[in-house]
Coordinates of C-alpha atoms in Angstrom, one line a residue:
X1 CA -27.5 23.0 -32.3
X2 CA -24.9 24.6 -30.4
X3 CA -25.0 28.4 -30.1
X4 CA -22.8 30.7 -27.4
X5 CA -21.4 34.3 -27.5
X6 CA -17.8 35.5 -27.0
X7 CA -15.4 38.0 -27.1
X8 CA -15.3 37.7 -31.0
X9 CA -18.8 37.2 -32.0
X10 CA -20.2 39.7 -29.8
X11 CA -18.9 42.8 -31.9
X12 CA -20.8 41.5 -35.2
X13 CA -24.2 40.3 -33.5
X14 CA -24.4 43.4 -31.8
X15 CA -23.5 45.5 -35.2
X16 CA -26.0 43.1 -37.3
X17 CA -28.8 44.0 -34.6
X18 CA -28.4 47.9 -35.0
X19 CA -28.0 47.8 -38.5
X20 CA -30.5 45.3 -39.4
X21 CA -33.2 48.0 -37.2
X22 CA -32.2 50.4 -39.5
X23 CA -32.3 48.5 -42.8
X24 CA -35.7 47.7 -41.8
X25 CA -36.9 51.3 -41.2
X26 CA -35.3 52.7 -44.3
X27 CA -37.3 50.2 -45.9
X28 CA -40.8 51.9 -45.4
X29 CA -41.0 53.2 -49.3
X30 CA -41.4 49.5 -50.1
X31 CA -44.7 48.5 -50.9
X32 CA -44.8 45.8 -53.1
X33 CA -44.6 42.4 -51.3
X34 CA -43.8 44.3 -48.4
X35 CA -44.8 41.8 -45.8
X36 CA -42.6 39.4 -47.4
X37 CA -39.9 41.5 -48.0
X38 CA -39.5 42.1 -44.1
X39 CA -40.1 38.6 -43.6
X40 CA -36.9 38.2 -45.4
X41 CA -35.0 40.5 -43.7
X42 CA -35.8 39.6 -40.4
X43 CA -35.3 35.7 -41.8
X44 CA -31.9 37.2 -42.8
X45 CA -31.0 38.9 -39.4
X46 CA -31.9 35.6 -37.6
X47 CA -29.4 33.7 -39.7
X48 CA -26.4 35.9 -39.7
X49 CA -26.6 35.6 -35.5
X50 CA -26.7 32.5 -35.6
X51 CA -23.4 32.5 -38.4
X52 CA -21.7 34.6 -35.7
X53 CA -23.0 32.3 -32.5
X54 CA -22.5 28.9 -33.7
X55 CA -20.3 26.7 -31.9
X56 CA -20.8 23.7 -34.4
X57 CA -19.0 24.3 -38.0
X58 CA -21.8 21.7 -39.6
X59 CA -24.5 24.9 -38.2
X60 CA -22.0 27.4 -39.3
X61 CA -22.3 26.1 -43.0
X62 CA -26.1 25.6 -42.7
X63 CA -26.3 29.3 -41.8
X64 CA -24.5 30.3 -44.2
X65 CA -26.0 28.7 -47.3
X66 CA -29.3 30.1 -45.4
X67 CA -28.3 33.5 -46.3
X68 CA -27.4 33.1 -50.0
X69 CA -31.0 32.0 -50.6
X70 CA -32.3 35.2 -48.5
X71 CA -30.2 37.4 -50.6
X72 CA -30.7 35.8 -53.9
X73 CA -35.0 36.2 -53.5
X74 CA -34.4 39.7 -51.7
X75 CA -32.0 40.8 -54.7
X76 CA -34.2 39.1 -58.0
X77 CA -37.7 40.5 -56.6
X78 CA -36.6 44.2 -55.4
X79 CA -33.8 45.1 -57.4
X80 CA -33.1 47.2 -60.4
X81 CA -33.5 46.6 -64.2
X82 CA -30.6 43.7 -64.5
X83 CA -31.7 42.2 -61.2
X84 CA -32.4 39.2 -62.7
X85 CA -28.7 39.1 -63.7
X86 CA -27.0 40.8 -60.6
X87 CA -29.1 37.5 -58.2
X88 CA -27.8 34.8 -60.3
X89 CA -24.2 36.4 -60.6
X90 CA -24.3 36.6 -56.9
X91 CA -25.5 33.0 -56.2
X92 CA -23.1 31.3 -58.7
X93 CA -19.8 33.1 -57.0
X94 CA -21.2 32.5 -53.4
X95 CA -22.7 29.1 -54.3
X96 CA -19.3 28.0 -55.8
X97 CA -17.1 29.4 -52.6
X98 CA -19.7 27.2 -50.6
X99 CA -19.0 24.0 -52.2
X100 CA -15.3 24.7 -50.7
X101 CA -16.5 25.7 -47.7
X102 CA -18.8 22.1 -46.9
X103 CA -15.8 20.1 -48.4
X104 CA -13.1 21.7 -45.7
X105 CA -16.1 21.2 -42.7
X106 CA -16.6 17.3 -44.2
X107 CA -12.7 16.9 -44.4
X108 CA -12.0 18.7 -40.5
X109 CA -14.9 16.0 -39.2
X110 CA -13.9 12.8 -41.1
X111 CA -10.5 13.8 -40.1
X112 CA -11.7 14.0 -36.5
X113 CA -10.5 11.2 -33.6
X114 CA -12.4 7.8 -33.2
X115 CA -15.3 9.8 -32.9
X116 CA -15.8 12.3 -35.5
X117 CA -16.7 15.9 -34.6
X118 CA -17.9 19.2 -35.3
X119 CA -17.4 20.9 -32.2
X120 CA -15.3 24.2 -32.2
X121 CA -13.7 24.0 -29.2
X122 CA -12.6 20.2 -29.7
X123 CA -11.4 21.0 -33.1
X124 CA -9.3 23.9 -32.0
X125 CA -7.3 21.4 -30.1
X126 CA -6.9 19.0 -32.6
X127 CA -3.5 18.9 -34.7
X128 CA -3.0 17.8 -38.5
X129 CA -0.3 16.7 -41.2
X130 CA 1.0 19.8 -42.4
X131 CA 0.0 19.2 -45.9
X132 CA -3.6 18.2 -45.1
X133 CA -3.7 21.7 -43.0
X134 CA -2.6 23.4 -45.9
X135 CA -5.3 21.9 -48.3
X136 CA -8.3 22.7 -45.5
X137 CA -6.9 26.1 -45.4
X138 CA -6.4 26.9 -48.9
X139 CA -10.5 25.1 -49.4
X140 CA -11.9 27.1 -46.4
X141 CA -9.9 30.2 -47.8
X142 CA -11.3 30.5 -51.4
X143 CA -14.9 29.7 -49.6
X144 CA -13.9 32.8 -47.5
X145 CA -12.5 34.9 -50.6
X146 CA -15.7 34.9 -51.8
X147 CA -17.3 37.2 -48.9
X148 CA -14.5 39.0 -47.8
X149 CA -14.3 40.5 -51.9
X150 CA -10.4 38.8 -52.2
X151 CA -9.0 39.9 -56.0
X152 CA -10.2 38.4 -58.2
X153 CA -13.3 36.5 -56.5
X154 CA -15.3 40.0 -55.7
X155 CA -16.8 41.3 -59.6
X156 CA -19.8 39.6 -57.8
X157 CA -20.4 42.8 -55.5
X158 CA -20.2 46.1 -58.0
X159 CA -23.4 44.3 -59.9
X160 CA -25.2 43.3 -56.7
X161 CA -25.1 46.2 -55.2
X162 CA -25.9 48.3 -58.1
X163 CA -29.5 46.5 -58.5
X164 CA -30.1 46.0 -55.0
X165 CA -32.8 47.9 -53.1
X166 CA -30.7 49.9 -50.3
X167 CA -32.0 48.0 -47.7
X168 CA -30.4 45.2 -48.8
X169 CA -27.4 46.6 -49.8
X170 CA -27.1 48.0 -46.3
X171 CA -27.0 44.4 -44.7
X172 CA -25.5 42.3 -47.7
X173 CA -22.4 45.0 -47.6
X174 CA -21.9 45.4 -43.9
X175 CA -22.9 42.1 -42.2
X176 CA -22.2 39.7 -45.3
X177 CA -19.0 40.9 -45.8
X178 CA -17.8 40.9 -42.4
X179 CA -19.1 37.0 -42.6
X180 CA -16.2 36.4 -44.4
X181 CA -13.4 38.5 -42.4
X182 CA -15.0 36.4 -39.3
X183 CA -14.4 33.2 -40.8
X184 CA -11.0 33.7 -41.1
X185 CA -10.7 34.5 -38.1
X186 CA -12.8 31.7 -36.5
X187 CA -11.8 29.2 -38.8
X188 CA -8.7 29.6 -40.3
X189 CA -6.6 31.4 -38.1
X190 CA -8.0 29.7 -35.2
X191 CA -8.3 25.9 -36.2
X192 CA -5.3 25.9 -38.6
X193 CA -2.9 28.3 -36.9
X194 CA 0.5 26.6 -38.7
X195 CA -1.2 26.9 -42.5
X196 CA -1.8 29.9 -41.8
X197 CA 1.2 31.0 -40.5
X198 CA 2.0 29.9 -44.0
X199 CA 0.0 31.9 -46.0
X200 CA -0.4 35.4 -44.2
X201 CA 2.6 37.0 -46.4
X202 CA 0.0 36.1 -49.3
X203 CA -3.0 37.5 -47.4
X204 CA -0.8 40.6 -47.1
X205 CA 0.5 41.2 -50.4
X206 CA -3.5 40.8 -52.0
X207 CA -4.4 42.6 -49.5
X208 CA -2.1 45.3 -50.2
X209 CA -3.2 45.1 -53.9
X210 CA -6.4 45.1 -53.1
X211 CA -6.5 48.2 -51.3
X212 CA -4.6 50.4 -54.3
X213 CA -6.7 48.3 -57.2
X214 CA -10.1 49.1 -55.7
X215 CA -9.5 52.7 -55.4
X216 CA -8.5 52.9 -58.8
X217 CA -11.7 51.2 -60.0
X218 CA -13.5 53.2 -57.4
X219 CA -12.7 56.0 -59.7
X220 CA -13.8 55.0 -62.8
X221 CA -17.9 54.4 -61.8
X222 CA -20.6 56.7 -62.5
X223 CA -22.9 55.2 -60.5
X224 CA -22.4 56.1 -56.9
X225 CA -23.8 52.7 -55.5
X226 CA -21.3 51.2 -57.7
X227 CA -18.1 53.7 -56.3
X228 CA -19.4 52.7 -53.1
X229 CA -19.4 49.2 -53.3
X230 CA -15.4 49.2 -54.9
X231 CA -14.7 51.6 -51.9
X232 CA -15.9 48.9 -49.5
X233 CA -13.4 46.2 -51.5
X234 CA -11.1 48.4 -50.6
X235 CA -11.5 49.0 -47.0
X236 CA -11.4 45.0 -46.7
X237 CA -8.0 44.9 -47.8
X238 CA -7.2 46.7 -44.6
X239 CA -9.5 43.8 -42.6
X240 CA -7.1 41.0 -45.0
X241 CA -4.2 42.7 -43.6
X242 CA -4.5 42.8 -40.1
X243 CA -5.6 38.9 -39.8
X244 CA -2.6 38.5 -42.2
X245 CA 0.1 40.7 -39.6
X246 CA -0.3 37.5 -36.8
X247 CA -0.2 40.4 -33.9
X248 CA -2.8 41.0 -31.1
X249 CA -2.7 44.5 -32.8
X250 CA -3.4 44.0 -36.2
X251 CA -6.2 41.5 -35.5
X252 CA -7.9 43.9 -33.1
X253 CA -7.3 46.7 -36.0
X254 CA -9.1 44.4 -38.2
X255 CA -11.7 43.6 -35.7
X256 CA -12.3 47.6 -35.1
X257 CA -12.5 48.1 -38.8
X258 CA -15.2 45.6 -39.3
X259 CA -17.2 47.5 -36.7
X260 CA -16.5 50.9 -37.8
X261 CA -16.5 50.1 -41.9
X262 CA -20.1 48.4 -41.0
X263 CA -21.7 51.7 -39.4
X264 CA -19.8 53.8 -42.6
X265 CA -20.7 51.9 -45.4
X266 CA -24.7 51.0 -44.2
X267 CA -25.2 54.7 -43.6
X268 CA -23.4 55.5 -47.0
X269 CA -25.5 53.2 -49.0
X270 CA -28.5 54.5 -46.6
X271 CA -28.0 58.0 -48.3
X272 CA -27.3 56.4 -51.6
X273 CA -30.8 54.9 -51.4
X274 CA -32.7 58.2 -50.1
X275 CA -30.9 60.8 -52.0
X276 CA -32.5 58.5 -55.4
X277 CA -36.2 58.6 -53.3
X278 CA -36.3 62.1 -53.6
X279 CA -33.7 63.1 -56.8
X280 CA -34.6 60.0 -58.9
X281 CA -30.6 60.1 -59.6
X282 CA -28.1 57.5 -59.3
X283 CA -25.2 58.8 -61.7
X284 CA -22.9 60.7 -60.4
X285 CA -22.1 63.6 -63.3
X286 CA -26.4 63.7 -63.3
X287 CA -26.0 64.8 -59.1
X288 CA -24.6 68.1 -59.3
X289 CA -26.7 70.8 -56.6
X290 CA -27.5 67.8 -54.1
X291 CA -26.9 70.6 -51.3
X292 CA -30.1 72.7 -52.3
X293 CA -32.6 69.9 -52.6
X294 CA -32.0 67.7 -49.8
X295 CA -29.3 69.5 -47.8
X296 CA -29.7 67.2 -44.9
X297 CA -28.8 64.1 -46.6
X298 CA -25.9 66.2 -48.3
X299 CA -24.5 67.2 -44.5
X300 CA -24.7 63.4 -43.4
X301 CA -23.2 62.3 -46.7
X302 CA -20.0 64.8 -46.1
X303 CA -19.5 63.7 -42.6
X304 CA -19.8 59.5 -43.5
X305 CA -17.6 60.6 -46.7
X306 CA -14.9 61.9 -44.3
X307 CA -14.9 58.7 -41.9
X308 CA -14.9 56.8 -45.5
X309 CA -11.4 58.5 -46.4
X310 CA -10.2 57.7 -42.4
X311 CA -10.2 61.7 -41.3
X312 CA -8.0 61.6 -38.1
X313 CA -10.9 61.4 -35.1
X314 CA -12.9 59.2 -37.0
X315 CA -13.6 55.2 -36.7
X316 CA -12.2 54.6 -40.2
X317 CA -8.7 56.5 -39.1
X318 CA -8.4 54.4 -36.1
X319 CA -8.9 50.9 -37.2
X320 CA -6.8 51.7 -39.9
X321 CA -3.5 53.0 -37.5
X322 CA -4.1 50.1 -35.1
X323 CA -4.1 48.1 -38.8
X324 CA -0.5 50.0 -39.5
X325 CA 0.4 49.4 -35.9
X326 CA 0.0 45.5 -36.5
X327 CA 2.1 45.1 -39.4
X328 CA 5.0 47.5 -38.0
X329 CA 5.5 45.6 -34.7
X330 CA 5.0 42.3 -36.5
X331 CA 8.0 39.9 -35.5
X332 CA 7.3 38.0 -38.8
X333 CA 8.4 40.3 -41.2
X334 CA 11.7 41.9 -42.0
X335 CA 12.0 45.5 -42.0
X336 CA 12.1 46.1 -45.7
X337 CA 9.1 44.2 -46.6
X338 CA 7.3 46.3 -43.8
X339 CA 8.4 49.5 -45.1
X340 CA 7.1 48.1 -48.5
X341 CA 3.6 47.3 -47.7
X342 CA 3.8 49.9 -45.2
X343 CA 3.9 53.0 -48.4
X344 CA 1.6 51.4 -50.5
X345 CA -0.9 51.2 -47.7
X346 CA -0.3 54.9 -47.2
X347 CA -0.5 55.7 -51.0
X348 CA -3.7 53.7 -50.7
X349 CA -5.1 56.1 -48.0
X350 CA -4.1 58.9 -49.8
X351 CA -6.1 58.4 -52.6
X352 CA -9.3 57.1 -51.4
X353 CA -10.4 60.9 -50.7

């Protein structure tokens, strides 16, 4: 039972505690269960902390089957009509990505010296056959793919989302998400540096994809919870590709837009969920005149929609440069295969607005 914060992990536990305060007072229209419903989410907050504070990897799995089970109950007894569906969609992709996830953590401990262990900082010193690093990585990876919405492992998050009471949706987007993104970072990058070495042109080129093949899909939903969640796929394709550059820059790009897409999407999905308390509309052709019934929410949701599209001065615009920054100064990379990735990442930015 190993717990301890540093300079990584102290960005998300900070963002999980502000978020999760706010999750839990935009869930005062909930009245059914209630006491168990805030049970849960306070159950929830404790286990993401301890996802971003562990120091063992045996805790870090345990933590984060935890929170599948939270999500799963939170999801099947609060949702929307097909919440039945949306839970079990969601705990068969995140279930599966887990059975990955405790093979690579068995396989990184059997593997261990005389004396097997778990430890972070004793494993990050510890060296492997290159082929057996590339099979830990590419197990630990798809586990990961799962929660940071990787094509073609994220059709789990449109449904979720959709049936999920905002509360939820407001920590499984921001925090759960970013679960993901830190693994990679923690595990991967950190504990198999060489594999990954291997694999970041691939992170790059899905990511890449990602970004323009979200957007477009992001166009097609009348739902607005829906448009948000394929916006949010999106915006981790710019998190993919900054662990994927291997520069100080693009990880701390990446690490900026985990904070920054957090704040965004919770308070989008925030005004998702109280624009439908008050309208009793969720479709977006239905939503026409917001600004005269609840022109407060419709002044918040123009502002959050600009830091969405990354309007220079904003969070979003930032983290995404410093992401730009990261892949340009890479020494990995040729030029042209810069410039590449470099114009579809622009003609992605261009049209999330």
């Amino acid at each position: 039972w190993r717990l301890g914060i540093y300079g990584l992990s102290i960005r998300p536990i900070l963002l999980t505690g502000f978020i999760t305060t706010l999750a839990t007072l935009a869930a005062w229209p909930v009245t059914r269960d209630s006491r168990l419903f805030h049970f849960l989410m306070l159950a929830m907050y404790s286990g993401q902390i301890r996802s971003f504070s562990s120091r063992d990897l045996l805790l870090f799995f345990i933590m984060w089957e935890f929170e599948l089970i939270l999500v799963y109950l939170l999801l099947s007894m609060w949702g929307g009509k097909k919440r039945l569906y949306s839970a079990t969609k969601f705990i068969l992709y995140t279930a599966g990505g887990s059975v990955f996830l405790l093979i690579g953590v068995l396989g990184l401990d059997l593997y261990g010296s005389n004396k097997p262990t778990l430890n972070f900082e004793t494993l990050a010193n510890q060296s492997y056959p290159v082929a057996l690093e590339i099979i830990f990585y590419i197990g630990f990876l798809i586990a990961f793919s799962v929660k940071s919405l990787i094509i073609p492992l994220h059709t789990w998050l449109p449904d979720t989302q959709g049936e999920a009471h905002y509360s939820t949706c407001m920590l499984l987007a921001r925090i759960l998400l970013k679960m993901g993104a830190y693994g990679l970072v923690r595990i991967n990058m950190e504990l198999l540096p060489y594999a990954h070495s291997i694999f970041s042109p691939w992170l790059i080129i899905v990511g890449t994809m990602q970004i323009i093949y979200a957007v477009s899909t992001s166009l097609g939903q009348r739902n607005l919870k829906k448009r948000i969640a394929y916006s949010s796929v999106s915006h981790m394709g710019f998190i993919i590709i900054g662990i994927g550059s291997i520069t100080d820059t693009g990880l701390n790009g990446a690490i900026l837009q985990i904070i920054s897409h957090g704040f965004i999407g919770a308070a989008l999905f925030f005004l998702a969920g109280t624009s439908y308390d008050r309208m009793r509309l969720v479709y977006l052709d239905e939503m026409g005149g917001m600004a005269v019934l609840i022109p407060k929410i419709f002044t918040m949701f123009s502002i959050l929609s600009m830091a969405s599209l990354a309007l220079p001065g904003m969070s979003g615009f930032v983290a995404e440069l410093i992401v730009f920054f990261g892949i340009i100064t890479s020494q990995k990379y040729f030029l042209m295969p810069k410039i590449l990735i470099t114009f579809v990442m622009a003609i992605g930015m261009i049209l999330t607005p």
